[in-house]
XYZ file of C-alpha atoms in Angstrom:
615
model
C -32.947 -2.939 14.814
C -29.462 -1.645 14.231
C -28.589 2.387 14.628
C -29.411 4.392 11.507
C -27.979 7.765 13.304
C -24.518 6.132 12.667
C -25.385 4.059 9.932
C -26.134 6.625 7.593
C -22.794 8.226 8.462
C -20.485 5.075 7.917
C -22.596 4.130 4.532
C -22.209 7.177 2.780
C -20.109 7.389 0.169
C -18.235 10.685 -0.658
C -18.080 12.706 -3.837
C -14.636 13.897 -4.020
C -12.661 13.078 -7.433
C -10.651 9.712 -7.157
C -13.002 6.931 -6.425
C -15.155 8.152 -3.500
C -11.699 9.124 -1.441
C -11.952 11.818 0.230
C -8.515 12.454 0.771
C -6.752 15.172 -0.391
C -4.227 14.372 -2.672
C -0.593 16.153 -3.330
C -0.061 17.934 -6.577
C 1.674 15.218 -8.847
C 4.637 17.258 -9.528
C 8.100 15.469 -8.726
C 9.473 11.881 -8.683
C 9.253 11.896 -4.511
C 6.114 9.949 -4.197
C 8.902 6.872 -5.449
C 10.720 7.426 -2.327
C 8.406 5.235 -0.732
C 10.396 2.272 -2.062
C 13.314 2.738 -0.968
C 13.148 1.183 2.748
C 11.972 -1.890 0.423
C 14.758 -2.120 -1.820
C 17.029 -1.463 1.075
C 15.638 -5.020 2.396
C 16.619 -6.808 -0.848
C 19.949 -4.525 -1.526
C 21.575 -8.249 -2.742
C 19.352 -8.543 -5.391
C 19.604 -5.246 -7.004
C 23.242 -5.367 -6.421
C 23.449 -8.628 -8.236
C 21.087 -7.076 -11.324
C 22.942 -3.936 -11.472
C 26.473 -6.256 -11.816
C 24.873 -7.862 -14.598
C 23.626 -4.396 -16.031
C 26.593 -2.886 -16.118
C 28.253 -6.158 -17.446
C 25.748 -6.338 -20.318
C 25.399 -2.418 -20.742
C 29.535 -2.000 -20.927
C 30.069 -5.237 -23.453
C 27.436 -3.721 -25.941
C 29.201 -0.311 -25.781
C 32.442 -2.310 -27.462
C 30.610 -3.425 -30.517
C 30.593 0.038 -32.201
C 34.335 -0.117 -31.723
C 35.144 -3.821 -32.968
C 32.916 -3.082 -36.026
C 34.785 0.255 -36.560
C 38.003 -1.764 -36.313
C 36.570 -4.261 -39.023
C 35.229 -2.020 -41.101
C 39.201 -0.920 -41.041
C 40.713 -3.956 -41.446
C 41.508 -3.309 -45.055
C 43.551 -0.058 -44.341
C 45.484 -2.298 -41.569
C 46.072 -5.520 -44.103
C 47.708 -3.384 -46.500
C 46.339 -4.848 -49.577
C 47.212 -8.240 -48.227
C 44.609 -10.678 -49.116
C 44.818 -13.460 -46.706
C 45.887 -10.834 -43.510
C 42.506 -9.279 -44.674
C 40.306 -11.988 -43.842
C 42.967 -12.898 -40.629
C 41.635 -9.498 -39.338
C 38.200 -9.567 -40.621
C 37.510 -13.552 -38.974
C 39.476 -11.908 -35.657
C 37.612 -8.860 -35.514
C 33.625 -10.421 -36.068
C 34.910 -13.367 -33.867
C 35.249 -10.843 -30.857
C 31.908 -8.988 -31.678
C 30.265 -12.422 -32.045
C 31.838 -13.219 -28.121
C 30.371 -10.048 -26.874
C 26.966 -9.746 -28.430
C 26.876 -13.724 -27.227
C 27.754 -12.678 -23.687
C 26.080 -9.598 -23.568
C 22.796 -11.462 -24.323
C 24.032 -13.819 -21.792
C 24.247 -10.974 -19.245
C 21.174 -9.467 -20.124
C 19.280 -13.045 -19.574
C 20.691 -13.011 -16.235
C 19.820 -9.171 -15.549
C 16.344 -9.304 -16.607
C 15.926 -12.519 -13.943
C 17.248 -10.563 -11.172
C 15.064 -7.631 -11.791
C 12.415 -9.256 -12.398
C 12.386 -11.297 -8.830
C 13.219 -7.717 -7.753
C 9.821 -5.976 -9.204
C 7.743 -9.292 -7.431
C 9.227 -9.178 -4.783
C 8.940 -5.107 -3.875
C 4.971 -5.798 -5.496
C 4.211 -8.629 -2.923
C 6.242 -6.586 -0.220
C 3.683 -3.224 -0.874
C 0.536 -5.287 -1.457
C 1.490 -6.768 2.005
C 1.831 -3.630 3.914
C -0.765 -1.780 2.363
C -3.793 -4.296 3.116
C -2.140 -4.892 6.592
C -2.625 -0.859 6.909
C -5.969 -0.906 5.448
C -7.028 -3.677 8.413
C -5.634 -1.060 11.135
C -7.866 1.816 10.251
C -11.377 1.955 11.818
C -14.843 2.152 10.042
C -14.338 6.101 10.029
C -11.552 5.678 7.166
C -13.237 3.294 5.067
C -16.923 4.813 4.930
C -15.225 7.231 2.882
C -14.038 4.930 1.082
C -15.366 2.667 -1.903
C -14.607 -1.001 -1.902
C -13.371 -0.887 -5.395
C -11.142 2.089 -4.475
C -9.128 0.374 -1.782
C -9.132 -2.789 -4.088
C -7.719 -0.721 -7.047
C -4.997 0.378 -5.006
C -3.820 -3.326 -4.364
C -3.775 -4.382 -7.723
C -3.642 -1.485 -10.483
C -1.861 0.496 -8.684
C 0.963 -1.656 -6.686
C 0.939 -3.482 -10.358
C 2.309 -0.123 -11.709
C 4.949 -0.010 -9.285
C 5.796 -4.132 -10.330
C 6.224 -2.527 -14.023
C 8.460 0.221 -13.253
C 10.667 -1.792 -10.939
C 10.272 -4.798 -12.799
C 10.984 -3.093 -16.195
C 10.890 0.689 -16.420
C 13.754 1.003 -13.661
C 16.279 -1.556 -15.156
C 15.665 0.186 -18.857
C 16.044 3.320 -17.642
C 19.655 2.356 -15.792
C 20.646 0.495 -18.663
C 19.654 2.937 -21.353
C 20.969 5.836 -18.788
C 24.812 3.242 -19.527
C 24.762 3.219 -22.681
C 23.316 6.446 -23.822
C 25.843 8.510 -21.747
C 28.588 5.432 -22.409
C 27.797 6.049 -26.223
C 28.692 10.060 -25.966
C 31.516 9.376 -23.886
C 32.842 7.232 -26.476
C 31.987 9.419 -29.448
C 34.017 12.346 -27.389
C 36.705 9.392 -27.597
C 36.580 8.769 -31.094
C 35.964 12.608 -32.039
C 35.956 15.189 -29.476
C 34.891 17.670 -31.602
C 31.773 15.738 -32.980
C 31.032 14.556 -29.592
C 30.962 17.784 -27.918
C 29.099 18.998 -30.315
C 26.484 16.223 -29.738
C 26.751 16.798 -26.195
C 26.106 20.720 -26.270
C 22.052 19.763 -27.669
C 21.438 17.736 -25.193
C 19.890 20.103 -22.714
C 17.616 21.543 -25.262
C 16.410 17.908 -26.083
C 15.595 17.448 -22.369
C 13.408 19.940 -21.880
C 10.623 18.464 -23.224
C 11.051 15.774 -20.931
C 10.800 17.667 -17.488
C 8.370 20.014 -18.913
C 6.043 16.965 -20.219
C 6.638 14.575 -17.820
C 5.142 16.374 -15.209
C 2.032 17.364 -16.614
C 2.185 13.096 -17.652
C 2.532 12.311 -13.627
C -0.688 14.290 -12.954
C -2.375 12.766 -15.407
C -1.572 9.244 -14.737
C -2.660 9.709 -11.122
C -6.157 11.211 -12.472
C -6.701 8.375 -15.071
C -5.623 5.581 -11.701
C -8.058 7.799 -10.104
C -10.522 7.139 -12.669
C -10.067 3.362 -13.052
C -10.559 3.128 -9.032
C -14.020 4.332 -10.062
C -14.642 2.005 -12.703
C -14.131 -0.846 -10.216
C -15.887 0.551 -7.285
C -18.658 0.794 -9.610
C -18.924 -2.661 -10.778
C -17.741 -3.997 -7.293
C -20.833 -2.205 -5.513
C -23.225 -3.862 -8.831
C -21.761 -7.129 -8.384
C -22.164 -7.349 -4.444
C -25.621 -6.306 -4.868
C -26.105 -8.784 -8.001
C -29.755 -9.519 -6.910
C -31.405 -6.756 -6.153
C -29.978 -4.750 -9.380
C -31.775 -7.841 -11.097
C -34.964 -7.695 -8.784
C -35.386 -3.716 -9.669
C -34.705 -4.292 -13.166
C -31.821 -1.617 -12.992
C -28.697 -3.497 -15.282
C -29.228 -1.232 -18.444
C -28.830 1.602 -15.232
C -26.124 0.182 -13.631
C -24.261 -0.528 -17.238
C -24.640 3.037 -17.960
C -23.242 4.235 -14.781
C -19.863 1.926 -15.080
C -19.687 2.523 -18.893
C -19.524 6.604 -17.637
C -16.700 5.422 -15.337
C -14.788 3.559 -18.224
C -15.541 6.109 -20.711
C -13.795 8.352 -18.333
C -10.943 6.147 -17.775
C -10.603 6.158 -21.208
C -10.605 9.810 -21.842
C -7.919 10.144 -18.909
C -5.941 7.888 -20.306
C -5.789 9.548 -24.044
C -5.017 12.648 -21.903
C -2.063 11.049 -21.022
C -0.926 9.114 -24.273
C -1.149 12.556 -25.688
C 1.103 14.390 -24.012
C 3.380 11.158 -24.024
C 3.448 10.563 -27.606
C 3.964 14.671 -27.753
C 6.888 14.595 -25.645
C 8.634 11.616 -27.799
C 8.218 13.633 -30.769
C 9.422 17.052 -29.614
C 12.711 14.359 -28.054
C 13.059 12.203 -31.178
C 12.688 15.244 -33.630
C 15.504 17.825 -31.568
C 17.984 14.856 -30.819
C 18.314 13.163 -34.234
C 18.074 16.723 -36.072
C 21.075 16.877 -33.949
C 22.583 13.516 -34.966
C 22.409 14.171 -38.840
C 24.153 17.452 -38.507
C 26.741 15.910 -36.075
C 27.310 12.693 -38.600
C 26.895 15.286 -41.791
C 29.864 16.704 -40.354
C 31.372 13.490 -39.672
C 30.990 12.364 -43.295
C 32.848 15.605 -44.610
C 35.699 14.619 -41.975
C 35.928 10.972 -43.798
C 35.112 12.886 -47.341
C 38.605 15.267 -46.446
C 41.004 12.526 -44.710
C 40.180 13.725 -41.484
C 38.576 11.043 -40.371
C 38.779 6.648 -40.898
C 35.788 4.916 -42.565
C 35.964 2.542 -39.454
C 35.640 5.577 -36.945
C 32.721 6.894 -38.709
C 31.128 3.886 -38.458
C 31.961 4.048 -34.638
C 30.289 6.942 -34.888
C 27.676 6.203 -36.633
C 26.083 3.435 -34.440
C 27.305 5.287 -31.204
C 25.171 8.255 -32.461
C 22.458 5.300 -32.857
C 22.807 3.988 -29.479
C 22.286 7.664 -27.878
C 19.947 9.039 -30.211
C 17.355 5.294 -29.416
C 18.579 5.692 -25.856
C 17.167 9.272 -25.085
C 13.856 8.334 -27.581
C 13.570 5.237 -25.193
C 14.390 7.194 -21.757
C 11.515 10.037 -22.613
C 9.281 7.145 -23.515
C 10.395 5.759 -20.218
C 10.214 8.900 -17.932
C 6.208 8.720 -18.553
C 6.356 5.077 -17.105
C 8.196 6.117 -14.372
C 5.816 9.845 -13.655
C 2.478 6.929 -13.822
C 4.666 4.595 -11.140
C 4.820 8.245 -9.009
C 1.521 8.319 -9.447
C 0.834 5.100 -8.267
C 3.253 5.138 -5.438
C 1.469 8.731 -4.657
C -1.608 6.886 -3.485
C -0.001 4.266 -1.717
C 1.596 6.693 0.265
C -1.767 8.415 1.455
C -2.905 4.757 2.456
C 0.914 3.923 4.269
C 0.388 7.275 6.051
C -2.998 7.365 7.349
C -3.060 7.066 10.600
C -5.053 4.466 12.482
C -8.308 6.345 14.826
C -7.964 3.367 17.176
C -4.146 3.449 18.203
C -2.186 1.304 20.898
C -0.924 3.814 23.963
C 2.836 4.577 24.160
C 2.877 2.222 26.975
C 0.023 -0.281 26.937
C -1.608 -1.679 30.364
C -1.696 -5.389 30.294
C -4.791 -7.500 30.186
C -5.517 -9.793 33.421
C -5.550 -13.334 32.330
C -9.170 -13.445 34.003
C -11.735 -11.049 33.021
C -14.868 -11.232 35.109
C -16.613 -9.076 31.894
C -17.577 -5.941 34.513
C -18.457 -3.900 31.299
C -18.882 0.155 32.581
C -19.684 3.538 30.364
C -18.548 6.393 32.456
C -20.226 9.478 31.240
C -19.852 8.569 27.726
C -20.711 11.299 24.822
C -20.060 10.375 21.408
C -20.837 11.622 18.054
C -20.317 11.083 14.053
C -18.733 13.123 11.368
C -22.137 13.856 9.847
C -23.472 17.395 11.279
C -26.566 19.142 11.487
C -27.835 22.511 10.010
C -25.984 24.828 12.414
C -22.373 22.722 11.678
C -22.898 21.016 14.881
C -22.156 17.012 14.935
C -24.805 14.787 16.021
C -24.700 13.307 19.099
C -25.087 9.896 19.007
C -24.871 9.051 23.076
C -24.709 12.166 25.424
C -23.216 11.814 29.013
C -24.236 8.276 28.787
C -23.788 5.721 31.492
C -24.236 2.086 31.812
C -22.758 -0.515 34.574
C -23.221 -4.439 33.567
C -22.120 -6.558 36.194
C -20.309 -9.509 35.793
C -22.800 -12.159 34.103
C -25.756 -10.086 33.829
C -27.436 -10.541 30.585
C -29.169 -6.607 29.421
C -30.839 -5.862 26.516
C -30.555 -2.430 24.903
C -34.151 -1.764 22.821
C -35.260 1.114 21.586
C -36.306 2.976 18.059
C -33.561 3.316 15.215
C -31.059 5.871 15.797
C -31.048 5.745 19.566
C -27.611 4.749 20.086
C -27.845 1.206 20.112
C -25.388 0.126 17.881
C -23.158 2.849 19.374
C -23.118 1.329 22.589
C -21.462 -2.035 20.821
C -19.077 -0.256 18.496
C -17.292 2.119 21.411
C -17.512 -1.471 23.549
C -15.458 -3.059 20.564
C -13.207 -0.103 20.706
C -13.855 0.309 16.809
C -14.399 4.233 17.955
C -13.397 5.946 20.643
C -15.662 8.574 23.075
C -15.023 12.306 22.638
C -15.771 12.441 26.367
C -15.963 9.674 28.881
C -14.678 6.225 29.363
C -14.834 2.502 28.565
C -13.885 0.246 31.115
C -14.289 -3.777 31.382
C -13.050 -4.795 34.840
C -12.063 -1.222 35.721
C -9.321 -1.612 32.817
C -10.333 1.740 30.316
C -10.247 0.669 26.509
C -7.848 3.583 25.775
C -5.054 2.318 28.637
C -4.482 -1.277 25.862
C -3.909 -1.817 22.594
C -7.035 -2.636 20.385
C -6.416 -6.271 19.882
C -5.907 -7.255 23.449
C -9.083 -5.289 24.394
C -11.388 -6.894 21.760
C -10.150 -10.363 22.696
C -12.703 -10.212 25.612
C -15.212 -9.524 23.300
C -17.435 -12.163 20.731
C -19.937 -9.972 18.656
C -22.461 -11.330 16.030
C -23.445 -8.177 13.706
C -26.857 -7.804 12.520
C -25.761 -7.775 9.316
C -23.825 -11.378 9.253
C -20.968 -11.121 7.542
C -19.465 -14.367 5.918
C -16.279 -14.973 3.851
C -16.020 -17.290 0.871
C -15.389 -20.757 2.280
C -16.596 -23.713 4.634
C -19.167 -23.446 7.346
C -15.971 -24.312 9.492
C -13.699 -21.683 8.599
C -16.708 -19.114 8.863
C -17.878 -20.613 12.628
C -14.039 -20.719 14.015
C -13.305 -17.073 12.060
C -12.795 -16.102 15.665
C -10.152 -18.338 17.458
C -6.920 -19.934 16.661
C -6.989 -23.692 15.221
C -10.592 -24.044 16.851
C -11.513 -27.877 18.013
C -13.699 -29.539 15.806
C -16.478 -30.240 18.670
C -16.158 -27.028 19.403
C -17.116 -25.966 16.335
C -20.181 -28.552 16.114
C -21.523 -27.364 19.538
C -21.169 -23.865 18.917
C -23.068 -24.455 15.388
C -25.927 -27.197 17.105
C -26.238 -24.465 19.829
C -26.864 -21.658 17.517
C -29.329 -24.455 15.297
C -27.225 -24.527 12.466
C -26.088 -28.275 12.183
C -30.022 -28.963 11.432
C -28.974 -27.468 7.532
C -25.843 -28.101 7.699
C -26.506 -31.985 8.153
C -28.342 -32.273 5.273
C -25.032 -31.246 3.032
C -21.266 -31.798 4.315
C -22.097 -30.733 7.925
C -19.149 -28.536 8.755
C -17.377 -28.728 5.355
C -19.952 -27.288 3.486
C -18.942 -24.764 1.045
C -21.356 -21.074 1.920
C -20.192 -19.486 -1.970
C -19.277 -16.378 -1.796
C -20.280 -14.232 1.255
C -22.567 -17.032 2.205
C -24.814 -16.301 -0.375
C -25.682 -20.079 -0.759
C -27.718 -19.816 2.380
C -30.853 -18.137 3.236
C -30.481 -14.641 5.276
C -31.911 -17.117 8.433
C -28.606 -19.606 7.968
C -26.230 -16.900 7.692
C -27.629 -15.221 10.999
C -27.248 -18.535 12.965
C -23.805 -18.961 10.900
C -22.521 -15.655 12.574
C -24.309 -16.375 15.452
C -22.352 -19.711 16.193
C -19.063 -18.078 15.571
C -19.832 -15.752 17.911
C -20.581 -18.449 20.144
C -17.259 -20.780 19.610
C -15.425 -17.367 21.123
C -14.456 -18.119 24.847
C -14.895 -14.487 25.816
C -16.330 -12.671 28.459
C -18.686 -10.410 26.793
C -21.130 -11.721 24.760
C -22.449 -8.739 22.079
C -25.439 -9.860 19.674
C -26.866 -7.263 17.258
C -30.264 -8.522 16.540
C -29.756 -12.482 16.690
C -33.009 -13.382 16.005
C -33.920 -10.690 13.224
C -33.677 -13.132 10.097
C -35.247 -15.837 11.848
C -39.056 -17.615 11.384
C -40.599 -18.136 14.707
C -39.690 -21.549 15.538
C -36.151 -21.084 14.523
C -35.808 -18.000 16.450
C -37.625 -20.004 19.537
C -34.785 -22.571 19.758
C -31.929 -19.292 18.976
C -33.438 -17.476 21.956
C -32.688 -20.752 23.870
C -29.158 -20.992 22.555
C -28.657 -17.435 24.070
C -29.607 -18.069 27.068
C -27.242 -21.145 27.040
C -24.366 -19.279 25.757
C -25.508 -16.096 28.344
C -24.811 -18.275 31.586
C -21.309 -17.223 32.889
C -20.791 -14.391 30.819
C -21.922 -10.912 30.214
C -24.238 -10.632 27.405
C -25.537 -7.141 25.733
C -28.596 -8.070 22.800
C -29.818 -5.321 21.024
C -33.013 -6.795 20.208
C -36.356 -5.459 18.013
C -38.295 -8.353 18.743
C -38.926 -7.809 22.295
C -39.866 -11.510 23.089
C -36.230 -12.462 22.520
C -34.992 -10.631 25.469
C -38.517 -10.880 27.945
C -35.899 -13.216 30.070
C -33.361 -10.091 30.310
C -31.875 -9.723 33.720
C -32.429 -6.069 32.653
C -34.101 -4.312 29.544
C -32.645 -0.513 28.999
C -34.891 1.453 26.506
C -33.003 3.626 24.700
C -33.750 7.249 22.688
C -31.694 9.949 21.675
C -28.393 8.252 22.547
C -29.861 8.274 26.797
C -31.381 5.759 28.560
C -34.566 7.045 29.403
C -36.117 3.650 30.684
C -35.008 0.638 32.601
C -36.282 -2.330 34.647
C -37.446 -6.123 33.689
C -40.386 -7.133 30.723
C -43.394 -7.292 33.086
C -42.335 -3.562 35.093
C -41.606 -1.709 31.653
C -44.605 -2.759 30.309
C -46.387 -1.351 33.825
C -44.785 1.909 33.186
C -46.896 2.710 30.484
C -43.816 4.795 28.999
C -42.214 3.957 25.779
C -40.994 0.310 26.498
C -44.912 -0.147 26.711
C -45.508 1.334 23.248
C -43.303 -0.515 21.175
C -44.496 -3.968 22.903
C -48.029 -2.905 22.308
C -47.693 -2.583 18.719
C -45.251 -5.089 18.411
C -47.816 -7.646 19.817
C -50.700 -5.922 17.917
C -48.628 -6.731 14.588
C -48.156 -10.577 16.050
């Protein structure tokens, strides 16, 4: 039976706003969290230079149609009263804002393909890193984490980032063209009007940086929210049939309909103070616009001013007054992107527990699998009522020679499971040392250290695929033979005959097979694994009697040549031990073979007397 001193620790799920994350998380106050993309456009700095080319292209050639319209509306003044020169200048001026509305859509076609590729590409870039960072950080980081959480932040949350690069970044640069291209040109056509125009423009802004980042904070609460809605359903879903057994949907419903009920509310948070920052921006900038073209029109009304210019005007004023409407629409896109990028940040910069040395000690091709805890003390996060941790080994110390098979039994929460994680370097020892051939676990880097390790978990975890893919999880391009052996060994080709032998699809987490299959599953991938040190977590717990019978033998088979550690609760699977260590309160306080435990009269003796009573 597996630990429960550290169990409870890495299955608890914290309380802390933002999907069970208890990580602190910066104010949402600035556009810095976006900084985070920057070493990834850097990689792709073609691509956006290409878009932008395009942009500017498309942005520029719109900017002229105000002025070729002015200059039509005008022709009239310029033909003189001349009929035929009339429609000469009219044909010649709509031909020329037919050719650049024609090319500027052309442009634009061509923009929106570039930035587009861009958005993927940064997406698929993030999504990358971030679950390659989630796979670096030990069991510490993600018990305080929810599944849903860490999933949220791979999909909603990078997909808010695809938006604003995808779309919110190249409307922004565009509408950033032609909104300050349309009062440069209005300064052009009327300096006075223009500077007028240009003068309210602070006050209209305002609103913006005021609002948008009260809207940042909010979008990162409402992501926040979301992440719960998912871990919710995620941890329902996994756990589809005992929620069924216990009768607890209408329960479970409730508690994710409170998560999207608060997602909701979030979210109208948000679209409140969006929509009121687009109205305080549309209502102070075209306010501004009518007086500027009210004054305009009294220009034309006194000769001061051409019809055609006006009209310039007119749809310049257009262009910026849309422009700024569309950029404070757009600056809440962007503050929810900052949000976004905000959390991938705190995964990016989490650092790993388990971390390669500056200058990692090589591996020896050969490892005898001399496994040694020197005066090992370890404990948990979770602490007791005077603050203290709990201990889960003290000053422990354990030599396994090379080939020795030793079984670790004892009651839950005496360090058992311990003893495997520090061996698989998943945690690290406050005090004390590791060592497998005299090499310590701290001197390498994590993944050549674990390579001379094959562990089989109590609980057997299997991924969504064939009985193949799950047995050769552990090796590179594993042998088909190999594969059968391992799985005959561990008496899994007996059900796996009767389907498509190796090829046979487990469903999701191997729920298509019986708690028994999985365990021999897991237990034959461990076995495929040409390690040194054999770890099994309670093999044999899922097992009837005669399957566990012909398991115990596959053991032993797979035990010869190798070290082997078995934590075992059914004592008869490990009678054959070389040694049996009886652990309690994280110490060895027994050790010696079956038959002299059981002499002892001491705790070893206990457990196999009421173990044998209940047989």
């Amino acid at each position: 039976m597996a630990d429960t001193e550290s169990q409870q620790t890495i299955d608890r799920r914290a309380t802390e706003p933002g999907g069970g994350q208890a990580i602190n998380r910066p104010k949402g106050r600035s556009l810095k969290p976006l900084a985070l993309l920057l070493p990834y456009a850097g990689r792709h700095w073609r691509t956006v230079a290409i878009a932008l080319v395009f942009l500017v292209g498309a942005a520029a050639l719109s900017l002229t149609l105000p002025i070729l319209l002015g200059k039509a509306a005008d022709s009239g003044r310029q033909a003189g009263g001349d009929t035929q020169k009339l429609l000469e200048l009219v044909n010649k001026s709509f031909f020329w804002v037919a050719a650049a509305a024609i090319t500027s859509g052309v442009l634009g076609a061509v923009r929106f393909y570039f930035v587009s590729r861009f958005g993927e590409r940064i997406a698929a870039d993030l999504r990358r890193d971030l679950y390659a960072h989630l796979l670096t950080l030990g069991p510490r980081y993600h018990s305080k984490m929810r599944s849903g959480e860490a999933v949220s932040r791979l999909t909603a949350d990078i997909t808010l980032i695809e938006q604003f690069l995808g779309t919110s970044a190249s409307m922004a640069t565009r509408t950033l063209i032609t909104t300050f291209g349309a009062l440069t040109m209005m300064m052009v056509v009327n300096w006075q009007l223009g500077l007028t125009l240009l003068a309210m423009l602070p006050v209209a802004m305002l609103p913006v940086v005021g609002v948008g980042r009260i809207i940042r904070a909010m979008s990162n609460r409402a992501q926040s929210r979301l992440a719960d809605a998912g871990a919710e359903a995620s941890e329902a879903l996994d756990a589809i049939e005992l929620v069924q057994a216990y009768s607890r949907e209408d329960s479970r419903l409730a508690n994710f309909t409170e998560a999207v009920e608060a997602t909701f509310a979030a979210a109208m948070r948000r679209i409140t103070a969006r929509s009121l920052m687009i109205v305080m921006v549309s209502v102070l900038l075209f306010g501004g616009f009518v007086c500027v073209l009210w004054m305009g029109a009294r220009a034309v009304a006194k000769g001061e001013m051409s019809f055609g210019d006006l009209s310039a005007m007119v749809l310049y004023a257009l262009y910026a007054g849309s422009g700024f409407g569309m950029l404070a629409e757009v600056y809440g896109e962007v503050m929810r992107a900052a949000g976004a990028a905000d959390r991938a940040a705190e995964v990016l910069n989490a650092e790993p527990e388990i971390a390669p040395p500056a200058l990692p000690r090589p591996m020896p091709e050969k490892i005898t699998g001399a496994l040694t805890f020197d005066h090992v003390t370890f404990a948990y996060d979770e602490a007791t009522n005077d603050g203290k941790p709990v201990s889960a080994l003290t000053d422990f110390s354990l030599t396994v020679k090379p080939g020795e098979f030793v079984a670790l039994v004892g009651p839950s929460g005496a360090g058992k499971t311990t003893v495997f994680r520090l061996a698989l370097r998943l945690f690290d020892p406050q005090s004390g040392q590791v060592t497998l051939d005299g090499i310590a676990s701290a001197e390498v880097t994590p993944r050549d250290w674990r390579r001379n390790f094959a562990y089989a978990p109590q609980e057997s975890a299997l991924f969504t695929g064939t009985a193949a893919e799950n047995i050769g999880f552990g090796t590179d391009n594993p042998d088909e033979k190999l594969l059968e052996h391992a799985a005959r060994m561990a008496e899994a080709m007996d059900f796996l005959s009767e389907k498509e032998g190796l090829a046979t699809p487990l469903g999701q987490k191997g729920r298509s097979l019986s708690g028994g299959q999985r365990q021999r599953i897991a237990l034959a991938r461990a076995l495929v694994r040409d390690a040194p040190v054999l770890l099994l977590d309670e093999a044999t717990s899922a097992l009837d009697s005669e399957s566990e019978a012909a398991v115990r033998r596959a053991i032993e088979n797979a035990s010869e040549g190798r070290t082997t550690l078995v934590i075992a609760h059914r004592l008869s699977t490990v009678r054959r031990a070389d040694r049996i260590l009886v652990m309690e309160h994280g110490q060895i306080v027994e050790e010696g073979s079956h038959e002299e435990l059981v002499a002892k009269g001491g705790l070893y003796a206990r457990l196999a007397e009421l173990q044998f009573a209940e047989g």
